[in-house]
mmCIF file of C-alpha atoms and ligand atoms in Angstrom:
data_model
loop_
_atom_site.group_PDB
_atom_site.id
_atom_site.type_symbol
_atom_site.label_atom_id
_atom_site.label_comp_id
_atom_site.label_asym_id
_atom_site.label_seq_id
_atom_site.Cartn_x
_atom_site.Cartn_y
_atom_site.Cartn_z
ATOM 1 C CA MET A 23 100.562 83.425 117.326
ATOM 2 C CA TYR A 24 101.978 86.156 114.952
ATOM 3 C CA ALA A 25 101.661 89.787 115.870
ATOM 4 C CA GLU A 26 99.032 91.594 113.575
ATOM 5 C CA ARG A 27 100.985 93.076 110.753
ATOM 6 C CA VAL A 28 99.977 95.216 107.950
ATOM 7 C CA LEU A 29 101.817 94.864 104.415
ATOM 8 C CA SER A 30 100.948 96.591 101.083
ATOM 9 C CA GLY A 31 102.854 97.453 98.156
ATOM 10 C CA MET A 32 102.392 99.751 95.150
ATOM 11 C CA ARG A 33 103.920 99.681 91.825
ATOM 12 C CA PRO A 34 105.963 102.655 91.091
ATOM 13 C CA THR A 35 103.867 104.657 88.541
ATOM 14 C CA GLY A 36 105.254 108.026 88.973
ATOM 15 C CA SER A 37 103.368 110.822 90.360
ATOM 16 C CA LEU A 38 100.442 109.721 92.453
ATOM 17 C CA HIS A 39 97.255 111.659 92.151
ATOM 18 C CA LEU A 40 94.212 112.655 94.291
ATOM 19 C CA GLY A 41 92.487 109.370 93.474
ATOM 20 C CA HIS A 42 95.610 107.580 95.185
ATOM 21 C CA TYR A 43 95.146 109.635 97.960
ATOM 22 C CA HIS A 44 91.531 109.125 98.569
ATOM 23 C CA GLY A 45 91.627 105.544 97.396
ATOM 24 C CA VAL A 46 94.713 104.131 99.208
ATOM 25 C CA LEU A 47 97.020 106.482 100.866
ATOM 26 C CA LYS A 48 94.509 107.962 103.519
ATOM 27 C CA ASN A 49 93.823 104.444 104.525
ATOM 28 C CA TRP A 50 97.364 103.666 104.970
ATOM 29 C CA VAL A 51 97.808 106.685 107.173
ATOM 30 C CA LYS A 52 95.042 105.464 109.217
ATOM 31 C CA LEU A 53 96.159 102.141 109.501
ATOM 32 C CA GLN A 54 99.743 103.143 110.715
ATOM 33 C CA ASP A 55 98.382 104.301 113.872
ATOM 34 C CA GLU A 56 96.430 100.958 114.469
ATOM 35 C CA TYR A 57 99.142 98.286 113.486
ATOM 36 C CA PRO A 58 102.721 98.023 112.717
ATOM 37 C CA CYS A 59 102.960 98.611 108.858
ATOM 38 C CA LEU A 60 105.260 97.827 106.117
ATOM 39 C CA PHE A 61 104.693 99.728 102.906
ATOM 40 C CA PHE A 62 106.819 98.887 99.913
ATOM 41 C CA VAL A 63 107.604 99.986 96.278
ATOM 42 C CA ALA A 64 106.942 96.976 94.241
ATOM 43 C CA ASP A 65 109.721 97.642 91.594
ATOM 44 C CA TRP A 66 110.226 93.977 90.536
ATOM 45 C CA HIS A 67 106.561 93.852 89.848
ATOM 46 C CA ALA A 68 107.025 97.030 87.594
ATOM 47 C CA LEU A 69 109.470 95.046 85.493
ATOM 48 C CA THR A 70 107.090 92.182 84.973
ATOM 49 C CA THR A 71 105.382 94.304 82.434
ATOM 50 C CA GLN A 72 107.882 97.048 81.915
ATOM 51 C CA TYR A 73 111.036 94.736 81.419
ATOM 52 C CA ASP A 74 111.654 96.396 78.114
ATOM 53 C CA ASP A 75 112.081 99.891 79.485
ATOM 54 C CA PRO A 76 113.331 99.829 82.778
ATOM 55 C CA ARG A 77 114.713 103.300 83.167
ATOM 56 C CA GLY A 78 112.672 105.410 84.958
ATOM 57 C CA ILE A 79 111.596 102.944 87.552
ATOM 58 C CA GLU A 80 114.117 104.303 89.988
ATOM 59 C CA ASN A 81 113.171 107.754 89.695
ATOM 60 C CA SER A 82 109.308 106.777 89.680
ATOM 61 C CA ALA A 83 110.106 104.863 93.074
ATOM 62 C CA ILE A 84 111.459 107.826 94.725
ATOM 63 C CA GLU A 85 108.957 110.362 93.522
ATOM 64 C CA MET A 86 106.391 108.010 94.885
ATOM 65 C CA VAL A 87 107.906 107.511 98.468
ATOM 66 C CA ILE A 88 108.019 111.478 98.294
ATOM 67 C CA ASP A 89 104.258 111.252 97.646
ATOM 68 C CA TRP A 90 103.572 108.699 100.337
ATOM 69 C CA LEU A 91 105.401 110.998 102.885
ATOM 70 C CA ALA A 92 103.503 114.015 101.612
ATOM 71 C CA ALA A 93 100.362 112.180 102.259
ATOM 72 C CA GLY A 94 101.391 111.600 105.816
ATOM 73 C CA VAL A 95 102.829 108.142 105.650
ATOM 74 C CA ASP A 96 105.138 108.542 108.838
ATOM 75 C CA PRO A 97 108.314 106.576 108.634
ATOM 76 C CA GLU A 98 108.387 106.429 112.503
ATOM 77 C CA LYS A 99 105.276 104.483 112.485
ATOM 78 C CA ALA A 100 105.426 102.579 109.286
ATOM 79 C CA SER A 101 108.549 101.014 107.447
ATOM 80 C CA ILE A 102 108.956 102.208 103.987
ATOM 81 C CA PHE A 103 111.213 100.321 101.829
ATOM 82 C CA ILE A 104 111.882 99.008 98.310
ATOM 83 C CA GLN A 105 111.089 95.547 97.342
ATOM 84 C CA SER A 106 114.496 94.878 95.216
ATOM 85 C CA MET A 107 116.482 96.136 98.166
ATOM 86 C CA VAL A 108 115.340 93.235 100.102
ATOM 87 C CA PRO A 109 116.320 90.416 97.976
ATOM 88 C CA GLU A 110 114.857 87.668 100.485
ATOM 89 C CA HIS A 111 111.594 88.281 98.359
ATOM 90 C CA ALA A 112 113.197 86.679 95.270
ATOM 91 C CA GLU A 113 114.682 83.784 97.151
ATOM 92 C CA LEU A 114 111.337 83.057 98.756
ATOM 93 C CA HIS A 115 109.761 83.439 95.312
ATOM 94 C CA LEU A 116 112.171 80.962 93.858
ATOM 95 C CA LEU A 117 111.704 78.510 96.563
ATOM 96 C CA LEU A 118 107.794 78.823 96.389
ATOM 97 C CA SER A 119 108.013 78.283 92.531
ATOM 98 C CA MET A 120 109.252 74.626 93.030
ATOM 99 C CA MET A 121 105.827 73.727 94.703
ATOM 100 C CA THR A 122 103.513 75.985 92.814
ATOM 101 C CA PRO A 123 101.425 74.217 90.430
ATOM 102 C CA LEU A 124 101.474 75.890 87.059
ATOM 103 C CA GLY A 125 97.695 75.660 86.655
ATOM 104 C CA TRP A 126 97.324 77.839 89.768
ATOM 105 C CA LEU A 127 99.272 80.664 87.996
ATOM 106 C CA GLU A 128 97.504 80.398 84.721
ATOM 107 C CA ARG A 129 94.038 80.442 86.357
ATOM 108 C CA VAL A 130 94.709 83.693 88.162
ATOM 109 C CA PRO A 131 92.007 86.009 86.427
ATOM 110 C CA THR A 132 94.303 88.841 85.919
ATOM 111 C CA TYR A 133 96.741 86.452 84.075
ATOM 112 C CA LYS A 134 94.751 86.489 80.845
ATOM 113 C CA ASP A 135 93.092 89.710 81.459
ATOM 114 C CA GLN A 136 96.262 91.882 81.494
ATOM 115 C CA GLN A 137 97.618 89.979 78.548
ATOM 116 C CA GLU A 138 94.635 91.090 76.432
ATOM 117 C CA LYS A 139 94.501 94.485 77.805
ATOM 118 C CA LEU A 140 98.278 95.175 77.324
ATOM 119 C CA SER A 141 98.329 93.318 73.871
ATOM 120 C CA HIS A 142 100.756 95.645 72.590
ATOM 121 C CA LYS A 143 103.296 93.963 74.780
ATOM 122 C CA ASP A 144 104.713 90.382 74.796
ATOM 123 C CA LEU A 145 103.440 89.305 78.076
ATOM 124 C CA THR A 146 104.179 85.629 77.419
ATOM 125 C CA THR A 147 107.010 85.680 79.775
ATOM 126 C CA TYR A 148 107.983 83.656 82.914
ATOM 127 C CA GLY A 149 108.113 86.654 85.055
ATOM 128 C CA PHE A 150 104.639 87.890 84.082
ATOM 129 C CA LEU A 151 103.118 84.470 84.765
ATOM 130 C CA GLY A 152 105.033 84.472 88.145
ATOM 131 C CA TYR A 153 103.412 87.867 89.099
ATOM 132 C CA PRO A 154 101.014 86.395 91.652
ATOM 133 C CA LEU A 155 103.833 84.336 93.052
ATOM 134 C CA LEU A 156 105.939 87.279 93.525
ATOM 135 C CA MET A 157 103.145 88.815 95.236
ATOM 136 C CA SER A 158 102.586 85.923 97.640
ATOM 137 C CA ALA A 159 106.280 86.114 98.488
ATOM 138 C CA ASP A 160 105.918 89.850 99.298
ATOM 139 C CA ILE A 161 103.068 88.883 101.588
ATOM 140 C CA LEU A 162 104.400 85.659 103.223
ATOM 141 C CA ILE A 163 107.688 86.599 103.876
ATOM 142 C CA TYR A 164 106.676 89.112 106.571
ATOM 143 C CA ARG A 165 103.693 86.636 107.887
ATOM 144 C CA ALA A 166 101.498 89.612 107.337
ATOM 145 C CA ASP A 167 97.945 88.726 108.362
ATOM 146 C CA LYS A 168 96.383 92.061 107.062
ATOM 147 C CA VAL A 169 96.947 93.086 103.400
ATOM 148 C CA PRO A 170 95.090 96.219 102.399
ATOM 149 C CA VAL A 171 94.291 95.883 98.714
ATOM 150 C CA GLY A 172 91.631 97.088 95.953
ATOM 151 C CA GLU A 173 89.184 94.412 94.663
ATOM 152 C CA ASP A 174 91.345 93.599 91.726
ATOM 153 C CA GLN A 175 93.911 92.168 93.873
ATOM 154 C CA ILE A 176 91.896 90.020 96.132
ATOM 155 C CA PRO A 177 92.384 86.996 93.799
ATOM 156 C CA HIS A 178 96.074 87.439 94.369
ATOM 157 C CA VAL A 179 95.594 87.226 98.234
ATOM 158 C CA GLU A 180 93.248 84.177 97.985
ATOM 159 C CA PHE A 181 96.247 82.409 95.807
ATOM 160 C CA THR A 182 98.582 83.376 98.498
ATOM 161 C CA ARG A 183 96.431 81.682 101.150
ATOM 162 C CA GLU A 184 96.086 78.643 99.115
ATOM 163 C CA LEU A 185 99.889 78.458 98.669
ATOM 164 C CA ALA A 186 100.504 79.101 102.456
ATOM 165 C CA ARG A 187 98.366 76.005 103.092
ATOM 166 C CA ARG A 188 99.963 74.019 100.677
ATOM 167 C CA PHE A 189 103.228 75.006 101.854
ATOM 168 C CA ASN A 190 102.417 74.220 105.644
ATOM 169 C CA HIS A 191 100.794 71.023 104.585
ATOM 170 C CA MET A 192 104.068 69.936 102.471
ATOM 171 C CA TYR A 193 106.565 71.337 104.753
ATOM 172 C CA GLY A 194 104.995 72.186 108.269
ATOM 173 C CA ARG A 195 102.363 71.776 110.707
ATOM 174 C CA GLU A 196 99.161 73.738 111.684
ATOM 175 C CA PRO A 197 98.465 74.534 115.384
ATOM 176 C CA GLY A 198 97.657 71.208 117.030
ATOM 177 C CA PHE A 199 98.850 69.391 114.051
ATOM 178 C CA GLU A 200 100.265 66.393 115.907
ATOM 179 C CA ASP A 201 96.796 65.612 117.649
ATOM 180 C CA LYS A 202 94.818 66.215 114.396
ATOM 181 C CA ALA A 203 97.177 63.918 112.641
ATOM 182 C CA ARG A 204 96.884 61.034 115.203
ATOM 183 C CA GLU A 205 92.966 61.486 115.155
ATOM 184 C CA ALA A 206 93.117 61.071 111.441
ATOM 185 C CA VAL A 207 95.406 58.126 111.579
ATOM 186 C CA LYS A 208 92.637 56.543 113.810
ATOM 187 C CA LYS A 209 90.284 57.008 110.988
ATOM 188 C CA LEU A 210 92.256 54.344 109.007
ATOM 189 C CA GLY A 211 90.763 51.789 111.378
ATOM 190 C CA SER A 212 92.740 49.973 114.280
ATOM 191 C CA LYS A 213 94.676 47.347 112.319
ATOM 192 C CA LYS A 214 95.794 49.844 109.486
ATOM 193 C CA ALA A 215 96.498 52.385 112.066
ATOM 194 C CA ARG A 216 98.671 50.305 113.862
ATOM 195 C CA SER A 217 100.820 49.277 110.851
ATOM 196 C CA PHE A 218 100.795 52.742 109.870
ATOM 197 C CA GLU A 219 102.514 53.895 113.162
ATOM 198 C CA GLU A 220 105.011 50.967 112.853
ATOM 199 C CA LEU A 221 106.014 52.130 109.249
ATOM 200 C CA ARG A 222 106.352 55.577 110.526
ATOM 201 C CA ARG A 223 108.548 54.913 113.319
ATOM 202 C CA ALA A 224 110.764 52.821 110.958
ATOM 203 C CA PHE A 225 111.061 55.704 108.931
ATOM 204 C CA GLN A 226 111.619 58.275 111.613
ATOM 205 C CA GLU A 227 113.930 56.212 113.795
ATOM 206 C CA ARG A 228 115.738 54.599 111.059
ATOM 207 C CA GLY A 229 115.018 56.357 107.892
ATOM 208 C CA ASP A 230 113.689 53.461 106.308
ATOM 209 C CA GLY A 231 112.466 54.682 102.806
ATOM 210 C CA GLU A 232 110.787 51.317 101.966
ATOM 211 C CA ALA A 233 108.518 51.904 105.211
ATOM 212 C CA VAL A 234 107.457 55.376 103.929
ATOM 213 C CA ALA A 235 106.407 54.084 100.539
ATOM 214 C CA ARG A 236 104.289 51.373 102.147
ATOM 215 C CA ALA A 237 102.721 53.735 104.670
ATOM 216 C CA GLN A 238 101.946 56.012 101.594
ATOM 217 C CA ALA A 239 100.306 53.205 99.800
ATOM 218 C CA LEU A 240 98.305 52.475 102.798
ATOM 219 C CA ILE A 241 97.036 55.948 103.224
ATOM 220 C CA ALA A 242 96.268 55.747 99.328
ATOM 221 C CA GLU A 243 94.131 52.955 99.791
ATOM 222 C CA ALA A 244 92.111 54.579 102.382
ATOM 223 C CA PRO A 245 89.160 56.104 100.859
ATOM 224 C CA SER A 246 87.698 57.286 104.095
ATOM 225 C CA LEU A 247 90.153 59.975 104.580
ATOM 226 C CA SER A 248 89.426 63.450 103.688
ATOM 227 C CA HIS A 249 91.863 65.493 101.544
ATOM 228 C CA GLU A 250 93.035 67.438 104.360
ATOM 229 C CA ASP A 251 93.310 64.472 106.648
ATOM 230 C CA ARG A 252 95.446 62.836 103.924
ATOM 231 C CA GLU A 253 97.629 65.722 103.877
ATOM 232 C CA ARG A 254 98.053 65.705 107.533
ATOM 233 C CA VAL A 255 98.807 62.187 107.900
ATOM 234 C CA LEU A 256 101.265 62.317 105.085
ATOM 235 C CA GLY A 257 103.082 65.061 106.870
ATOM 236 C CA TYR A 258 102.864 63.379 110.063
ATOM 237 C CA LEU A 259 104.550 60.381 108.556
ATOM 238 C CA GLU A 260 107.269 62.372 107.278
ATOM 239 C CA GLY A 261 107.692 64.378 110.673
ATOM 240 C CA THR A 262 107.474 67.852 109.299
ATOM 241 C CA GLY A 263 107.567 70.656 111.349
ATOM 242 C CA LYS A 264 105.778 73.756 112.529
ATOM 243 C CA MET A 265 103.205 76.333 110.759
ATOM 244 C CA ILE A 266 105.819 78.243 108.939
ATOM 245 C CA LEU A 267 103.778 80.462 106.441
ATOM 246 C CA VAL A 268 100.843 82.511 107.765
ATOM 247 C CA GLU A 269 97.649 82.572 105.587
ATOM 248 C CA PRO A 270 97.056 86.366 105.028
ATOM 249 C CA GLY A 271 93.813 88.184 105.382
ATOM 250 C CA TYR A 272 93.005 91.073 103.223
ATOM 251 C CA LEU A 273 91.523 94.469 104.210
ATOM 252 C CA LEU A 274 89.329 95.336 101.442
ATOM 253 C CA THR A 275 90.010 99.233 100.221
ATOM 254 C CA GLU A 276 86.981 100.609 98.842
ATOM 255 C CA ALA A 277 87.393 101.375 95.169
ATOM 256 C CA SER A 278 88.122 105.205 95.004
ATOM 257 C CA LYS A 279 85.148 107.102 94.009
ATOM 258 C CA MET A 280 87.482 110.177 93.304
ATOM 259 C CA PRO A 281 86.100 111.739 90.093
ATOM 260 C CA GLY A 282 88.570 112.986 87.643
ATOM 261 C CA LEU A 283 88.314 116.258 85.854
ATOM 262 C CA ASP A 284 86.149 114.762 83.277
ATOM 263 C CA GLY A 285 83.833 112.941 85.407
ATOM 264 C CA GLN A 286 85.360 109.596 84.773
ATOM 265 C CA LYS A 287 87.380 107.864 87.633
ATOM 266 C CA MET A 288 90.517 109.797 88.001
ATOM 267 C CA SER A 289 93.333 107.789 86.233
ATOM 268 C CA LYS A 290 96.300 108.386 84.571
ATOM 269 C CA SER A 291 95.460 106.738 81.318
ATOM 270 C CA TYR A 292 92.396 109.041 81.250
ATOM 271 C CA GLY A 293 94.631 112.136 81.257
ATOM 272 C CA ASN A 294 92.054 113.456 84.069
ATOM 273 C CA THR A 295 94.129 113.730 87.100
ATOM 274 C CA ILE A 296 95.277 116.279 89.726
ATOM 275 C CA THR A 297 98.542 115.051 91.173
ATOM 276 C CA LEU A 298 99.122 115.191 94.751
ATOM 277 C CA ARG A 299 101.646 117.913 94.742
ATOM 278 C CA GLU A 300 100.633 119.680 91.672
ATOM 279 C CA ASP A 301 101.216 123.468 91.942
ATOM 280 C CA GLU A 302 98.244 125.844 92.745
ATOM 281 C CA ALA A 303 98.216 127.665 89.722
ATOM 282 C CA SER A 304 97.718 124.560 87.839
ATOM 283 C CA VAL A 305 95.028 123.231 90.050
ATOM 284 C CA THR A 306 93.193 126.293 89.645
ATOM 285 C CA GLN A 307 93.514 126.216 85.809
ATOM 286 C CA LYS A 308 92.455 122.549 85.558
ATOM 287 C CA VAL A 309 89.386 122.961 87.634
ATOM 288 C CA ARG A 310 88.476 126.267 85.979
ATOM 289 C CA ARG A 311 88.619 124.378 82.594
ATOM 290 C CA MET A 312 86.512 121.584 83.759
ATOM 291 C CA PRO A 313 83.531 120.839 81.399
ATOM 292 C CA THR A 314 80.179 121.372 83.163
ATOM 293 C CA ASP A 315 76.494 120.388 82.386
ATOM 294 C CA PRO A 316 76.587 120.701 78.452
ATOM 295 C CA ALA A 317 73.088 121.940 78.515
ATOM 296 C CA ARG A 318 74.322 124.975 80.421
ATOM 297 C CA VAL A 319 75.643 126.944 77.396
ATOM 298 C CA ARG A 320 75.032 130.540 78.819
ATOM 299 C CA ARG A 321 75.186 132.042 82.244
ATOM 300 C CA SER A 322 71.517 132.567 81.997
ATOM 301 C CA ASP A 323 70.767 128.932 81.423
ATOM 302 C CA ALA A 324 69.780 126.740 84.347
ATOM 303 C CA GLY A 325 71.911 123.742 84.912
ATOM 304 C CA ASP A 326 71.529 120.351 86.355
ATOM 305 C CA PRO A 327 74.395 119.109 88.884
ATOM 306 C CA GLU A 328 73.620 115.770 88.106
ATOM 307 C CA ARG A 329 74.997 115.970 84.530
ATOM 308 C CA CYS A 330 78.116 117.948 85.766
ATOM 309 C CA PRO A 331 81.560 116.419 86.752
ATOM 310 C CA VAL A 332 82.056 119.421 88.888
ATOM 311 C CA TRP A 333 79.187 118.475 91.220
ATOM 312 C CA GLN A 334 80.812 114.817 91.631
ATOM 313 C CA LEU A 335 83.861 117.012 93.271
ATOM 314 C CA HIS A 336 81.480 118.935 95.476
ATOM 315 C CA GLU A 337 80.423 115.476 96.690
ATOM 316 C CA VAL A 338 83.737 114.705 97.733
ATOM 317 C CA TYR A 339 84.949 118.044 98.913
ATOM 318 C CA SER A 340 81.835 120.117 100.186
ATOM 319 C CA ASP A 341 79.746 120.328 103.279
ATOM 320 C CA ALA A 342 75.984 120.140 103.071
ATOM 321 C CA GLY A 343 75.433 123.920 103.211
ATOM 322 C CA CYS A 344 77.796 124.486 100.122
ATOM 323 C CA ARG A 345 76.003 121.613 98.260
ATOM 324 C CA ASP A 346 72.647 123.141 98.780
ATOM 325 C CA TRP A 347 74.066 126.372 97.661
ATOM 326 C CA VAL A 348 75.150 124.460 94.438
ATOM 327 C CA GLN A 349 71.985 122.700 93.810
ATOM 328 C CA GLN A 350 69.901 126.044 94.244
ATOM 329 C CA GLY A 351 72.117 128.124 92.262
ATOM 330 C CA CYS A 352 72.750 125.883 89.265
ATOM 331 C CA ARG A 353 69.128 124.975 88.962
ATOM 332 C CA SER A 354 67.969 128.612 89.176
ATOM 333 C CA ALA A 355 71.020 129.951 87.126
ATOM 334 C CA GLY A 356 71.660 132.115 90.235
ATOM 335 C CA ILE A 357 75.323 131.324 90.113
ATOM 336 C CA GLY A 358 77.752 130.892 87.428
ATOM 337 C CA CYS A 359 79.918 127.967 86.741
ATOM 338 C CA LEU A 360 83.132 129.643 87.840
ATOM 339 C CA ASP A 361 81.462 130.869 91.028
ATOM 340 C CA CYS A 362 80.450 127.166 91.493
ATOM 341 C CA LYS A 363 84.077 125.809 90.874
ATOM 342 C CA GLN A 364 85.614 128.377 93.502
ATOM 343 C CA PRO A 365 84.842 126.253 96.574
ATOM 344 C CA VAL A 366 85.994 123.063 94.887
ATOM 345 C CA ILE A 367 89.384 124.867 94.160
ATOM 346 C CA ASP A 368 89.520 126.040 97.651
ATOM 347 C CA ALA A 369 89.208 122.601 99.132
ATOM 348 C CA ILE A 370 91.654 120.858 96.984
ATOM 349 C CA LEU A 371 94.307 123.451 97.550
ATOM 350 C CA LYS A 372 93.677 123.426 101.396
ATOM 351 C CA GLU A 373 93.877 119.503 101.120
ATOM 352 C CA GLN A 374 97.225 119.692 99.319
ATOM 353 C CA ALA A 375 98.786 122.436 101.609
ATOM 354 C CA PRO A 376 100.118 120.005 104.111
ATOM 355 C CA MET A 377 101.101 117.525 101.472
ATOM 356 C CA ARG A 378 103.052 120.443 99.740
ATOM 357 C CA GLU A 379 104.616 121.339 102.985
ATOM 358 C CA ARG A 380 105.685 117.858 104.111
ATOM 359 C CA ALA A 381 106.978 117.310 100.595
ATOM 360 C CA ARG A 382 109.148 120.590 100.584
ATOM 361 C CA MET A 383 111.851 119.186 102.948
ATOM 362 C CA TYR A 384 112.299 115.883 101.071
ATOM 363 C CA LEU A 385 112.416 118.006 97.501
ATOM 364 C CA GLU A 386 115.259 120.050 99.062
ATOM 365 C CA ASP A 387 117.166 117.151 100.188
ATOM 366 C CA ARG A 388 116.519 113.911 98.587
ATOM 367 C CA SER A 389 119.079 112.079 100.783
ATOM 368 C CA LEU A 390 116.304 112.385 103.547
ATOM 369 C CA VAL A 391 114.178 110.079 101.330
ATOM 370 C CA ARG A 392 117.130 107.719 100.775
ATOM 371 C CA LYS A 393 117.755 107.652 104.623
ATOM 372 C CA ILE A 394 114.179 106.740 105.317
ATOM 373 C CA ILE A 395 114.164 103.964 102.607
ATOM 374 C CA ALA A 396 117.381 102.476 103.901
ATOM 375 C CA ALA A 397 116.186 102.279 107.418
ATOM 376 C CA GLY A 398 112.935 100.693 106.215
ATOM 377 C CA ASN A 399 114.933 98.200 104.032
ATOM 378 C CA GLU A 400 116.890 97.290 107.064
ATOM 379 C CA ARG A 401 113.708 96.735 109.366
ATOM 380 C CA ALA A 402 112.112 94.734 106.592
ATOM 381 C CA ARG A 403 115.117 92.544 106.078
ATOM 382 C CA VAL A 404 115.402 91.550 109.759
ATOM 383 C CA LEU A 405 111.629 90.250 109.588
ATOM 384 C CA ALA A 406 112.331 88.784 106.034
ATOM 385 C CA GLN A 407 115.523 86.826 107.151
ATOM 386 C CA GLU A 408 113.551 85.285 110.131
ATOM 387 C CA THR A 409 111.090 83.765 107.797
ATOM 388 C CA MET A 410 113.653 82.623 105.387
ATOM 389 C CA HIS A 411 115.635 80.818 108.021
ATOM 390 C CA ASP A 412 112.377 78.764 108.699
ATOM 391 C CA VAL A 413 111.592 78.245 105.231
ATOM 392 C CA ARG A 414 115.113 77.087 104.138
ATOM 393 C CA ALA A 415 115.087 74.640 107.152
ATOM 394 C CA ALA A 416 111.625 73.454 105.974
ATOM 395 C CA MET A 417 112.595 72.762 102.570
ATOM 396 C CA GLY A 418 115.880 70.853 103.698
ATOM 397 C CA LEU A 419 118.418 73.666 102.999
ATOM 398 C CA ASP A 420 119.534 74.089 106.389
ATOM 399 C CA TYR A 421 123.404 74.228 105.693
ATOM 400 C CA ARG A 422 125.411 75.293 108.611
HETATM 401 N N1 LIG B 626 100.200 93.811 92.936
HETATM 402 C C1 LIG B 626 99.867 95.048 93.549
HETATM 403 C C2 LIG B 626 99.253 95.948 92.744
HETATM 404 O O1 LIG B 626 99.618 95.953 91.370
HETATM 405 C C3 LIG B 626 101.016 95.370 94.161
HETATM 406 C C4 LIG B 626 101.734 94.416 95.187
HETATM 407 C C5 LIG B 626 102.977 93.799 95.010
HETATM 408 C C6 LIG B 626 101.143 94.235 96.399
HETATM 409 N N2 LIG B 626 102.967 93.002 96.099
HETATM 410 C C7 LIG B 626 101.990 93.121 97.033
HETATM 411 C C8 LIG B 626 100.002 94.727 97.091
HETATM 412 C C9 LIG B 626 101.797 92.837 98.295
HETATM 413 C C10 LIG B 626 99.872 94.229 98.397
HETATM 414 C C11 LIG B 626 100.943 93.165 98.945
HETATM 415 O O2 LIG B 626 98.697 96.957 93.007
HETATM 416 FE FE1 SF4 B 627 78.104 122.355 87.198
HETATM 417 FE FE2 SF4 B 627 78.192 123.967 89.100
HETATM 418 FE FE3 SF4 B 627 77.929 124.827 86.585
HETATM 419 FE FE4 SF4 B 627 75.821 123.664 87.851
HETATM 420 S S1 SF4 B 627 76.775 125.551 88.329
HETATM 421 S S2 SF4 B 627 76.690 123.316 85.651
HETATM 422 S S3 SF4 B 627 76.940 122.268 89.046
HETATM 423 S S4 SF4 B 627 79.645 123.830 87.330
#
């Protein structure tokens, strides 16, 4: 019933590195040819943990968008925007907060985990607790049915699904709702079903509050109803409308296997990264300085690629022929480590060349970036406003 739509967000963390490229951005670039896509900078999400030092977020956001563009995200195909520039996200977050049980938020696994991991920060804040709910608002406001995320974010998408279900049960209708609700009413037994129908009519035609209460009591006393049917019948009783929020699905993004310069996963916090647009001399230096098999002290010592982080980069970048050359040459001391590193350096520089090229224009004239973002904000807002219109109406805020 809704168009397939992809949505994903990223916190503005400053310059992105090759791990982001291989883990996330390559996938976005592929998706933009398959679906309408919305990609946004989650700057409010950054504030949930960085509220004490918000300066820098804006700059990181712009730099990150330049990295997206450099990686090949195409503003003609995908809408690129900034969360805080589509304030409807905040309105939906607020409205959803009214019906979100506190326990659901406290049980999200990242809540306690992150508090422990970032123990130097006071994360006993309202905003931090509400983080998954803000993410739900991000997703639900676009009725996005495809959310590419890493494994760590799956609980958040699940949370969003449950929330959408709760919302629709409370304020809306699923497809075929009416029929399902009538079926459920029949399960009350013919006598109770008849009085239920009478009470329902009394309420819907005359706004008889007493009748609702009696019908609710009648349902409460019907142990044969499943939880779902109970919610249907309750919704039917009060005559709520259509399916308003779409339960999203996720597209699992494989965890990036991109190794860093030390053989651990590439990550800013390990200080082992190569940034997306890093200059050529620096890339060359960094790879040349990489540690190798510790057993290979002299050029004449044979080595073992399995114990060498350079080999892991060959696994990402080199073809079978080159990999054979490394295996042979390393184990027989036929090649030196700098020889071995050269094809990796060449491959990274080749991968980065079009990125550097695409970024150049934006670095020379940042107003181009601002324009792309402004256009993306506009497109996103149109969609967001449609949803908010329905949500407000569903929640009884339909002032005219
Ligand atoms: N929470 C995500 C992260 O930290 C970023 C994010 C915010 C997001 N809102 C989203 C991702 C909506 C997908 C959809 O990585
Ligand atoms: Fe590592 Fe290559 Fe040196 Fe072998 S030859 S230790 S694989 S850098």
